[in-house]
C-alpha positions as MATLAB code, in Angstrom:
seq = 'MDLGFAAPELTIGQIPLLGSTYRDAERPLAFFEQLAERLERVPGIDGATPVLMTPFAGAAGWTAFVTIEGQDAAQAAANPSLDFQSVLPNYFRTMGVPLQRGRIFTDEDRAGSAPVAVVSEMLANRAWPGVAPIGKRLKFGGTDSPGPWYTVVGVVADTRYRDLTVRWPTLYVPRRQRNPVTVFMAVRTTMRPPAVSATLRAAVSDIDPGERVYDVASIERHIHTRLAQPRFAVVVIAGFSAVCLLLAMVGLYGLISSLVRRRRHEIGVRRALGAQSWHIRSLVLGGGARAVLIGIAGGMSLAAAATRGLRALLFGVEPTDPSTLATTGVVLLVAVVIAACVPLRRATGVDPSIALRAEQVRLSGAPRAVYLRWSLAMVGAIDAKGLQHGG';
ca = [
      47.364   35.595   24.244;
      48.735   38.657   26.007;
      45.955   41.264   26.049;
      48.263   43.968   27.376;
      46.239   44.580   30.532;
      45.326   42.690   33.724;
      42.376   40.861   32.195;
      41.943   38.007   34.732;
      41.576   40.428   37.641;
      39.094   42.892   36.109;
      35.345   43.106   36.617;
      33.216   45.800   34.979;
      29.788   47.077   35.962;
      27.398   49.585   34.404;
      26.038   52.552   36.387;
      23.664   54.538   34.125;
      23.388   57.664   36.388;
      19.812   58.338   35.321;
      19.119   61.039   37.884;
      18.539   64.603   36.680;
      21.400   65.835   38.881;
      23.911   64.175   36.523;
      23.001   66.089   33.372;
      25.953   68.376   33.972;
      29.145   66.683   32.725;
      31.030   67.578   35.913;
      28.626   65.739   38.213;
      29.248   62.249   36.722;
      33.004   62.847   36.974;
      32.699   63.771   40.630;
      30.477   60.727   41.243;
      32.935   58.269   39.686;
      35.938   59.840   41.430;
      34.168   59.479   44.761;
      33.109   55.922   43.908;
      36.676   54.975   42.938;
      38.052   56.316   46.224;
      35.411   54.438   48.202;
      35.990   51.145   46.395;
      39.767   51.290   46.736;
      39.358   51.374   50.510;
      37.570   47.997   50.435;
      39.847   45.051   51.368;
      40.463   42.818   48.357;
      40.063   45.593   45.768;
      43.356   46.764   44.275;
      41.956   49.506   42.070;
      38.794   51.053   40.652;
      38.438   53.470   37.755;
      35.749   54.596   35.272;
      36.104   53.437   31.651;
      34.412   54.712   28.515;
      33.281   51.305   27.241;
      33.215   47.646   28.110;
      36.083   45.619   26.618;
      36.042   44.374   23.029;
      33.393   46.922   22.015;
      34.850   47.091   18.506;
      32.975   49.610   16.355;
      30.930   50.688   19.399;
      34.024   52.097   21.097;
      35.167   55.722   21.140;
      37.203   56.654   18.060;
      39.408   59.708   17.588;
      40.938   61.368   14.527;
      43.979   63.531   15.154;
      46.521   65.733   13.432;
      50.195   65.381   14.274;
      52.064   68.654   14.624;
      53.838   69.438   11.355;
      51.412   67.551    9.099;
      49.575   69.173    6.215;
      45.909   68.525    5.456;
      46.586   65.547    3.165;
      48.875   63.863    5.700;
      46.400   64.440    8.522;
      43.586   62.926    6.456;
      45.681   59.773    5.972;
      46.151   59.234    9.712;
      44.547   56.023   11.030;
      41.577   56.182   13.384;
      42.553   55.811   17.028;
      40.999   54.172   20.025;
      40.205   57.037   22.404;
      40.332   56.691   26.187;
      39.632   59.480   28.679;
      40.985   58.277   32.029;
      41.709   59.137   35.630;
      45.305   59.040   36.921;
      44.723   55.620   38.504;
      43.539   54.077   35.218;
      46.868   52.524   34.195;
      47.476   51.046   37.637;
      43.964   49.648   37.872;
      43.919   48.216   34.356;
      47.465   46.888   34.624;
      48.740   48.707   31.517;
      52.545   48.995   31.851;
      54.357   52.280   31.257;
      57.115   52.091   28.623;
      58.528   55.639   28.596;
      57.843   59.009   30.186;
      55.120   59.322   32.806;
      51.420   58.698   33.292;
      48.838   61.270   34.395;
      48.832   62.863   37.822;
      46.323   64.876   39.849;
      47.953   68.010   38.440;
      46.705   67.168   34.934;
      43.313   68.840   35.233;
      41.239   71.561   33.605;
      43.275   74.754   33.325;
      46.640   72.992   33.121;
      48.571   72.300   29.923;
      46.800   69.588   27.843;
      48.764   66.336   27.937;
      48.374   62.896   26.409;
      49.710   59.368   26.746;
      49.978   57.239   23.617;
      50.299   53.526   23.003;
      53.506   52.171   21.542;
      51.818   51.451   18.209;
      50.635   55.044   17.903;
      54.072   56.364   18.863;
      55.760   54.227   16.196;
      53.285   55.281   13.508;
      53.181   58.985   14.298;
      56.883   59.497   15.047;
      58.836   56.606   13.516;
      62.410   56.503   14.734;
      61.900   59.627   16.894;
      61.322   59.905   20.638;
      57.615   60.787   21.040;
      57.928   62.484   24.433;
      57.294   66.195   23.966;
      55.631   65.814   20.551;
      52.184   67.331   20.047;
      48.897   66.387   18.428;
      45.321   67.681   18.402;
      41.852   66.340   17.704;
      40.424   66.908   14.236;
      42.052   68.251   11.097;
      44.697   70.891   10.581;
      42.100   73.657   10.782;
      40.637   72.376   14.050;
      40.510   75.082   16.756;
      41.166   72.558   19.521;
      44.243   72.735   21.761;
      47.492   70.871   21.147;
      48.141   67.930   23.492;
      51.725   67.252   24.491;
      52.766   63.605   24.733;
      54.163   62.872   28.196;
      54.234   59.061   28.185;
      54.113   55.872   26.156;
      52.339   52.730   27.396;
      52.118   49.180   26.090;
      49.656   48.228   23.374;
      46.476   46.529   24.517;
      43.639   44.551   22.995;
      40.982   46.261   25.104;
      39.122   47.718   22.107;
      39.232   44.552   20.018;
      40.278   41.051   20.988;
      41.742   40.138   17.614;
      43.169   43.485   16.441;
      45.425   45.910   18.264;
      44.356   49.543   17.936;
      46.698   52.535   18.264;
      45.381   54.224   21.395;
      45.303   57.813   22.624;
      44.804   58.505   26.344;
      43.933   61.935   27.741;
      43.145   63.008   31.323;
      39.425   62.829   32.084;
      39.722   66.106   33.958;
      40.804   67.799   30.721;
      38.438   66.049   28.325;
      35.389   64.581   30.025;
      32.997   62.535   27.858;
      29.996   60.858   29.438;
      30.651   57.403   30.859;
      28.585   54.810   32.707;
      31.066   51.973   33.279;
      33.237   51.201   36.306;
      36.204   48.812   36.219;
      37.329   47.104   39.416;
      40.581   45.192   39.791;
      40.168   42.423   42.323;
      40.453   38.699   42.889;
      36.886   38.601   44.231;
      34.225   36.723   42.301;
      31.767   38.816   40.236;
      28.836   38.262   42.684;
      30.943   39.634   45.558;
      32.136   42.539   43.404;
      28.540   43.262   42.411;
      27.410   43.382   46.043;
      30.320   45.647   46.999;
      29.714   47.935   44.032;
      25.991   48.228   44.785;
      26.676   49.052   48.408;
      29.198   51.765   47.471;
      26.837   53.303   44.890;
      23.958   53.267   47.359;
      26.090   55.081   49.957;
      26.835   57.867   47.456;
      23.406   58.061   45.805;
      20.638   55.656   46.906;
      18.678   56.402   43.745;
      21.262   54.905   41.377;
      21.558   51.246   40.381;
      24.282   48.888   39.115;
      23.752   46.611   36.112;
      25.614   43.956   34.110;
      28.500   43.268   36.452;
      30.714   40.830   34.545;
      34.307   39.637   34.519;
      36.620   40.045   31.547;
      36.423   36.285   31.035;
      32.691   36.568   30.378;
      33.265   39.391   27.924;
      35.854   37.219   26.138;
      33.421   34.298   25.930;
      30.757   36.623   24.519;
      33.175   38.029   21.960;
      34.269   34.543   20.881;
      30.779   32.999   20.766;
      30.300   33.542   17.031;
      33.740   32.342   15.849;
      33.509   29.358   18.217;
      30.136   28.433   16.712;
      31.669   28.677   13.242;
      34.525   26.421   14.359;
      32.088   23.833   15.747;
      30.062   23.821   12.517;
      33.139   23.562   10.294;
      34.659   20.871   12.524;
      31.397   18.913   12.387;
      31.289   18.985    8.595;
      34.987   18.106    8.479;
      34.407   15.095   10.733;
      31.563   13.914    8.486;
      33.768   14.353    5.406;
      36.611   12.418    7.046;
      34.208    9.626    8.045;
      32.875    9.407    4.495;
      36.428    9.300    3.169;
      37.293    6.474    5.568;
      34.174    4.532    4.532;
      35.151    4.989    0.885;
      38.716    3.873    1.573;
      37.441    0.857    3.475;
      35.280   -0.125    0.509;
      38.113    0.455   -1.949;
      40.674   -1.615   -0.037;
      38.136   -4.364    0.701;
      37.410   -4.572   -3.025;
      41.126   -4.802   -3.791;
      41.515   -7.623   -1.285;
      38.579   -9.573   -2.734;
      39.835   -9.177   -6.282;
      43.340  -10.341   -5.355;
      42.316  -12.980   -2.862;
      43.559  -15.874   -5.016;
      46.798  -14.026   -5.816;
      47.337  -13.428   -2.106;
      46.738  -17.138   -1.459;
      49.337  -18.102   -4.047;
      51.821  -15.641   -2.568;
      51.224  -17.061    0.901;
      51.656  -20.594   -0.457;
      54.963  -19.583   -2.014;
      56.269  -18.169    1.264;
      55.198  -14.509    1.326;
      55.238  -13.061    4.849;
      52.388  -11.100    6.449;
      54.200   -7.787    6.058;
      54.564   -8.485    2.323;
      50.813   -8.908    2.078;
      50.164   -5.748    4.099;
      52.442   -3.696    1.869;
      50.755   -5.158   -1.196;
      47.291   -4.193    0.040;
      48.249   -0.802    1.480;
      50.260    0.128   -1.601;
      47.222    0.470   -3.843;
      45.197    2.420   -1.289;
      48.134    4.635   -0.303;
      48.833    5.583   -3.912;
      45.228    6.637   -4.410;
      45.285    8.620   -1.164;
      48.567   10.371   -1.991;
      47.165   11.429   -5.354;
      44.026   12.673   -3.577;
      46.048   14.573   -0.968;
      48.154   16.259   -3.664;
      45.027   17.341   -5.527;
      43.280   18.343   -2.330;
      46.178   20.524   -1.200;
      46.065   22.387   -4.501;
      42.343   23.004   -4.121;
      42.754   23.961   -0.462;
      45.357   26.587   -1.323;
      42.677   28.433   -3.286;
      39.536   27.524   -1.353;
      40.779   28.277    2.174;
      41.405   31.930    1.328;
      37.692   32.394    1.904;
      38.272   31.433    5.544;
      40.703   34.286    6.173;
      38.083   36.206    8.207;
      37.717   33.223   10.552;
      41.445   32.725   11.128;
      43.613   34.289   13.792;
      47.388   34.029   14.012;
      47.635   31.650   11.051;
      47.622   31.991    7.270;
      45.096   30.124    5.089;
      47.944   28.178    3.462;
      49.862   27.512    6.669;
      52.360   24.704    5.840;
      52.171   23.028    9.246;
      48.356   22.889    9.092;
      48.345   21.397    5.600;
      51.064   18.907    6.563;
      49.092   17.871    9.641;
      46.015   17.379    7.465;
      47.982   15.079    5.161;
      49.219   13.043    8.129;
      45.673   12.754    9.481;
      44.463   11.430    6.133;
      47.278    8.883    5.986;
      46.360    7.719    9.482;
      42.746    7.480    8.294;
      43.958    5.155    5.499;
      45.621    2.855    8.023;
      42.518    2.805   10.233;
      40.205    2.152    7.272;
      42.511   -0.658    6.079;
      42.700   -2.518    9.406;
      39.833   -4.939    8.710;
      40.737   -5.617    5.044;
      44.373   -6.189    6.080;
      43.294   -8.701    8.695;
      41.269  -10.509    6.047;
      44.163  -10.417    3.576;
      46.713  -11.857    6.000;
      44.185  -14.486    7.073;
      43.690  -15.925    3.589;
      44.189  -19.740    3.645;
      46.607  -20.681    0.815;
      45.152  -24.159    0.427;
      41.630  -22.837   -0.111;
      42.818  -20.213   -2.590;
      44.863  -22.752   -4.576;
      42.026  -25.306   -4.496;
      39.670  -22.706   -5.895;
      42.112  -21.920   -8.692;
      42.586  -25.615   -9.393;
      38.822  -26.079   -9.681;
      38.539  -23.020  -11.927;
      41.312  -24.280  -14.216;
      40.513  -28.018  -14.061;
      38.861  -27.924  -17.436;
      41.767  -26.187  -19.115;
      44.575  -28.009  -20.967;
      47.597  -28.891  -18.833;
      49.844  -26.609  -20.885;
      47.580  -23.642  -20.168;
      47.653  -24.408  -16.424;
      51.468  -24.654  -16.455;
      51.804  -21.361  -18.345;
      49.477  -19.675  -15.828;
      51.469  -21.072  -12.876;
      54.816  -19.971  -14.326;
      53.422  -16.496  -15.048;
      52.147  -16.184  -11.517;
      55.458  -17.314  -10.023;
      57.322  -14.897  -12.287;
      55.120  -12.011  -11.213;
      55.691  -12.815   -7.576;
      59.427  -13.166   -8.109;
      59.532   -9.823   -9.889;
      58.152   -8.180   -6.761;
      60.933   -9.677   -4.687;
      58.727  -12.009   -2.653;
      59.944  -15.388   -1.460;
      58.701  -18.511   -3.269;
      59.264  -22.212   -2.891;
      61.397  -24.436   -5.110;
];
């Protein structure tokens, strides 16, 4: 899945900045700017920038509510919540977020200059559908908010940085114009996390020996953490499904074996009258297949209603996805064939002479006319099914 940013090359570490000198909001900004410059001079590091949160933070991320210029109070209240990112000019290059239109931030976008913003494509399409967003304005809060208006200067691609499974409309503003507290540093490099951790610790120690670095992890590890719960659910559901399929196969095996035993003498007569092995296989499989097809039809109807409860566990597929249901039907038909292998081997291995001898013994006490009527009825039944029989 395309996350919209350079996920494989990113590593993120936490720097709490616990010293009393960083209580002023400007000091952390200066620290991270200096740290970014120092890291970008290290060979093998293509970019470094502070970020507000680790990836896939979901509800723990920074959320903004804005008013679009020209909206009334009711329209502003209906605006969706936005993922908020306060970034340095090198953020988009470091994170690998491509620019679609306009421009990204520069060093000139700082405190005292005109407030500017960059929006994601989703936000641009929602706020200004069918209209070029460059030059449009928005502000934080409701219509009566005293905050300044931010002019949109660029549009970037949508990302899944806030949530792995849902794309958020995102608003970016220059950190030098709106500077919330942050403790995370993102590094774009092909180095392994242990090497990045050592480099990051050395750079932090050079700037302030009293500060420490924690939880240095690649984006891959964050993805695995985010997917741990749904993967566990998949394993549990798959395990129960495998048990159910095994039980179904055992039941089918018993059913087809019973059919073969009950029709053993009939199969022997058919073989004696010239029936081929494939005739016998179709005879045996026909009964089991009919039962399975009826079961599949009923099961699909139940699944159409029951699987809607799994919607929260699904991604990129509907609960009643036709291809998934069709694949399930094929799997069950294959299970029928596998379950029928042993009974089919027994059916095609029936010795006609033994079967006929057993029938002769069973009917030896009956009048000859009864035996002839039974034989003619059996031959007629076989002939009606189109099987070969002797003269």
